[in-house]
């Protein structure tokens, strides 16, 4: 059916919210864009004159598409080469969605997006709709064809599953930036001990190369192991320069609302390292180097002037 101008306007107005929901559900900006486009095609084919609440209809259509995608994604990720990490979004990306409350900011943090992989598709949908977008359980039940009581139970179960892996406490942005600066100074010093002092005892380092860029299949665990890895990662070496095609510029910025170190070569983002910083120290490094997951970050990076780099890596 042909859409009216009003129908198109309603979809356009809903699009930012739909993209933000889809990104949190799928952990992939490119897949989120595809899901939203498919939602538009379904909207185009619908009898919109019979739809009483277009926003609710669009949210339900999108969520069901994402649930189907998540079910098939689980099989793909089991066959994924190495560790799987979400696609990082740099500061200012509209797909990050609302950030008015602590719950909304946390829901799109890189740490929580990685933790969401622990949940079933249904748990993930309830958690995202409730925690990030403040949907009442009555509306979530209608979207997912559940009872209101079931939605509440699923939400509490999802929060319990995520609780153990969340950061132990928050620190403000200025304090986080000081920690990042201290980390970079220690990592480029060539010494291990200064790095160990900045890490929590149970710190981890995870890399996602997608089989295209070398990344260890198993995470580094423990302060000493992570410190040694980071010391080696920042050590200059011709092999590293040959692998990426030069010496990337290193910048500190924000990704998914948290501190991140970005490596840029000839205007192309070749790595985003997201740091999980707690009051006890750096708890995790999640390093995205899979080029397929950095295309949107590259486009976003090109949209702004980031000034001079801190230094050139390798």
XYZ file of C-alpha atoms in Angstrom:
314
model
C 0.000 0.000 0.000
C 1.139 3.533 -0.738
C 2.087 5.495 2.350
C 0.752 8.978 2.922
C 3.064 11.864 3.748
C 1.808 11.621 7.334
C 2.672 7.900 7.466
C 6.216 8.597 6.263
C 6.610 11.446 8.735
C 5.526 9.198 11.600
C 8.117 6.603 10.657
C 10.847 9.210 10.266
C 10.017 10.598 13.705
C 10.227 7.098 15.207
C 13.399 6.090 13.392
C 15.984 7.353 15.943
C 14.227 5.469 18.750
C 13.885 2.332 16.628
C 17.582 2.405 15.712
C 18.587 2.849 19.353
C 16.417 -0.103 20.411
C 17.719 -2.308 17.597
C 21.359 -1.478 18.383
C 20.956 -2.445 22.035
C 19.188 -5.654 21.073
C 21.637 -6.722 18.360
C 24.952 -5.147 19.405
C 25.557 -4.246 15.768
C 24.904 -0.898 14.119
C 24.788 -2.377 10.614
C 22.305 -5.069 11.653
C 20.259 -2.444 13.503
C 20.031 -0.351 10.340
C 18.883 -3.421 8.376
C 16.227 -4.236 10.995
C 14.871 -0.677 10.917
C 14.768 -0.713 7.114
C 12.842 -3.993 7.173
C 10.449 -2.433 9.692
C 9.824 0.386 7.217
C 9.023 -2.129 4.487
C 6.485 -3.794 6.787
C 5.039 -0.387 7.644
C 4.757 0.322 3.942
C 2.826 -2.929 3.399
C 0.508 -2.434 6.384
C -2.969 -0.968 6.424
C -1.852 2.054 8.419
C -5.357 3.456 8.614
C -6.305 0.596 10.937
C -3.293 1.053 13.241
C -4.372 3.001 16.343
C -0.915 3.602 17.879
C 1.746 3.694 15.144
C 4.688 3.990 17.586
C 3.607 0.822 19.395
C 3.071 -1.022 16.106
C 6.521 -0.038 14.845
C 8.212 -1.004 18.119
C 6.537 -4.411 18.092
C 7.450 -5.067 14.455
C 11.060 -4.041 15.045
C 11.424 -6.024 18.273
C 10.098 -9.204 16.668
C 12.505 -8.785 13.757
C 15.380 -8.365 16.221
C 14.298 -11.432 18.223
C 14.415 -13.523 15.044
C 17.803 -12.047 14.233
C 19.141 -12.813 17.723
C 18.059 -16.438 17.467
C 20.035 -16.936 14.250
C 22.902 -14.767 15.530
C 23.552 -17.193 18.382
C 24.434 -19.928 15.907
C 26.649 -17.551 13.913
C 28.493 -16.380 17.012
C 29.215 -19.949 18.055
C 31.117 -20.274 14.774
C 32.690 -16.803 15.082
C 36.480 -16.708 14.918
C 37.780 -15.699 18.361
C 35.971 -13.477 20.836
C 32.791 -11.650 19.778
C 32.345 -8.035 20.905
C 29.670 -5.475 19.990
C 30.185 -2.773 17.398
C 31.392 0.373 19.218
C 29.655 3.711 18.726
C 31.680 6.892 19.171
C 30.515 9.980 21.057
C 27.633 11.821 19.439
C 26.357 8.890 17.397
C 22.543 9.224 17.347
C 22.159 5.446 17.561
C 23.323 5.640 21.183
C 19.832 6.853 22.002
C 18.636 8.407 25.276
C 21.167 9.122 28.024
C 19.115 11.101 30.520
C 19.280 8.570 33.354
C 22.013 6.368 34.798
C 20.053 3.304 33.653
C 19.893 4.545 30.077
C 23.594 5.373 30.005
C 24.510 2.008 31.477
C 22.281 0.096 29.039
C 24.396 1.221 26.085
C 27.787 0.965 27.795
C 30.185 -1.382 26.056
C 30.459 -3.504 29.180
C 26.710 -4.059 29.473
C 26.280 -4.684 25.727
C 28.865 -7.451 26.039
C 27.097 -8.826 29.115
C 23.751 -8.886 27.310
C 25.090 -11.847 25.347
C 24.426 -13.878 28.503
C 20.691 -13.370 28.141
C 18.166 -15.217 26.022
C 16.615 -13.138 23.217
C 13.423 -12.692 25.245
C 15.285 -11.600 28.367
C 17.341 -9.171 26.322
C 14.240 -7.605 24.773
C 12.465 -7.127 28.108
C 15.609 -5.709 29.721
C 16.294 -3.225 26.917
C 12.713 -2.001 26.603
C 12.321 -1.554 30.349
C 15.776 -0.378 31.445
C 16.796 1.742 28.471
C 13.466 3.082 27.234
C 11.322 2.934 30.368
C 8.471 1.045 28.730
C 5.908 -0.039 31.340
C 5.542 -3.796 31.707
C 1.997 -3.549 30.352
C 3.319 -2.266 27.014
C 6.249 -4.710 26.972
C 3.756 -7.541 27.483
C 1.775 -6.344 24.454
C 4.906 -6.010 22.314
C 6.195 -9.490 23.184
C 2.820 -11.240 23.570
C 3.374 -11.935 27.267
C 1.426 -11.363 30.419
C 2.412 -8.347 32.472
C 3.475 -10.618 35.319
C 5.698 -12.632 32.978
C 7.366 -9.446 31.743
C 8.148 -8.436 35.323
C 9.576 -11.871 36.133
C 11.731 -11.918 33.006
C 13.050 -8.435 33.784
C 14.082 -9.377 37.329
C 15.709 -12.564 36.030
C 17.629 -10.624 33.384
C 18.890 -8.092 35.942
C 20.023 -10.941 38.181
C 21.932 -12.581 35.326
C 23.708 -9.318 34.582
C 24.403 -8.235 38.155
C 27.589 -10.225 38.733
C 29.350 -8.847 35.674
C 28.562 -5.164 36.100
C 31.120 -2.611 37.203
C 31.346 -2.404 40.955
C 31.036 1.373 41.128
C 30.990 4.393 38.850
C 33.544 7.192 38.680
C 33.082 10.540 36.988
C 34.364 11.393 33.526
C 37.233 13.587 34.751
C 38.541 10.861 37.050
C 38.201 8.285 34.282
C 40.223 10.487 31.912
C 43.012 10.779 34.501
C 43.125 6.985 34.755
C 43.302 6.661 30.970
C 46.186 9.137 30.811
C 48.004 7.238 33.555
C 47.390 3.986 31.712
C 48.818 5.296 28.434
C 51.885 6.649 30.218
C 52.420 3.291 31.912
C 51.706 1.237 28.773
C 54.274 3.165 26.738
C 56.911 3.105 29.498
C 57.902 -0.464 28.679
C 57.493 -1.495 32.317
C 54.955 -3.890 33.766
C 54.695 -2.793 37.389
C 53.134 0.656 36.743
C 50.445 -1.076 34.692
C 49.699 -3.670 37.367
C 49.070 -0.904 39.902
C 46.342 0.589 37.679
C 44.419 -2.669 37.259
C 42.004 -4.586 39.437
C 43.260 -8.007 40.447
C 40.623 -9.706 38.275
C 41.138 -7.456 35.241
C 40.497 -8.914 31.790
C 41.503 -7.970 28.233
C 39.408 -9.150 25.291
C 39.982 -8.554 21.588
C 37.699 -9.052 18.587
C 39.473 -9.379 15.263
C 36.767 -11.376 13.523
C 39.407 -13.611 11.962
C 40.610 -10.659 9.876
C 43.005 -9.030 12.342
C 45.065 -11.166 14.756
C 43.413 -11.272 18.190
C 43.837 -13.849 20.920
C 40.979 -16.370 20.979
C 40.963 -16.448 24.776
C 40.799 -13.415 27.058
C 43.778 -12.406 29.192
C 42.808 -12.687 32.848
C 44.416 -11.264 35.987
C 46.320 -8.035 36.537
C 49.777 -9.415 35.712
C 48.721 -11.200 32.517
C 46.798 -8.150 31.290
C 49.671 -5.798 32.163
C 52.157 -7.901 30.220
C 49.810 -8.007 27.239
C 49.307 -4.238 27.282
C 53.040 -3.599 27.589
C 53.597 -5.737 24.489
C 50.663 -4.214 22.625
C 52.081 -0.697 22.878
C 55.685 -1.724 22.188
C 56.891 -0.453 18.787
C 57.439 -3.211 16.220
C 57.796 -3.276 12.452
C 55.504 -6.324 12.215
C 52.637 -4.333 13.753
C 53.191 -1.421 11.375
C 53.236 -3.800 8.425
C 50.034 -5.473 9.619
C 47.962 -2.268 9.759
C 49.838 -0.374 7.055
C 51.584 2.244 9.146
C 51.711 3.917 12.552
C 48.183 4.789 13.732
C 47.417 8.007 15.548
C 46.255 7.438 19.130
C 43.434 9.549 20.571
C 41.381 9.400 23.755
C 37.640 9.830 23.285
C 34.322 8.371 24.396
C 32.655 5.246 23.045
C 29.267 4.012 24.258
C 29.385 6.612 26.982
C 32.675 5.440 28.474
C 36.390 6.158 28.035
C 37.996 4.757 24.914
C 41.305 4.804 23.100
C 40.970 5.106 19.337
C 43.630 4.228 16.780
C 43.292 6.034 13.435
C 45.316 5.496 10.283
C 44.854 7.784 7.275
C 41.404 8.785 8.541
C 40.305 5.186 9.063
C 39.544 3.892 12.559
C 41.548 0.683 12.935
C 40.890 0.012 16.617
C 38.641 1.091 19.472
C 39.687 0.027 22.975
C 36.891 0.535 25.496
C 38.015 0.697 29.134
C 35.840 -0.308 32.066
C 37.066 1.834 34.948
C 35.893 1.381 38.534
C 36.887 2.980 41.820
C 39.236 0.006 42.299
C 41.046 0.434 38.988
C 40.699 -0.658 35.377
C 38.565 -3.788 35.364
C 38.439 -4.560 31.634
C 39.787 -3.690 28.206
C 37.535 -4.585 25.267
C 39.378 -3.996 22.026
C 37.481 -3.949 18.736
C 39.766 -4.327 15.712
C 37.477 -6.216 13.313
C 37.358 -3.828 10.313
C 33.764 -4.821 9.531
C 32.706 -3.421 12.912
C 34.590 -0.136 12.572
C 33.046 1.292 9.410
C 30.450 3.374 11.255
C 33.088 4.558 13.732
C 35.226 5.709 10.799
C 32.324 7.693 9.337
C 31.594 9.251 12.711
C 35.266 10.082 13.265
C 35.456 11.891 9.945
C 32.514 14.121 10.915
C 34.473 16.030 13.574
C 37.900 17.529 14.177
C 39.674 15.603 16.936
C 42.842 17.675 17.116
C 46.371 16.371 17.340
C 46.907 12.766 18.407
C 48.546 11.969 21.721
C 51.178 9.921 19.921
C 51.643 7.420 17.076
C 51.421 3.746 17.995
C 53.983 1.130 17.114
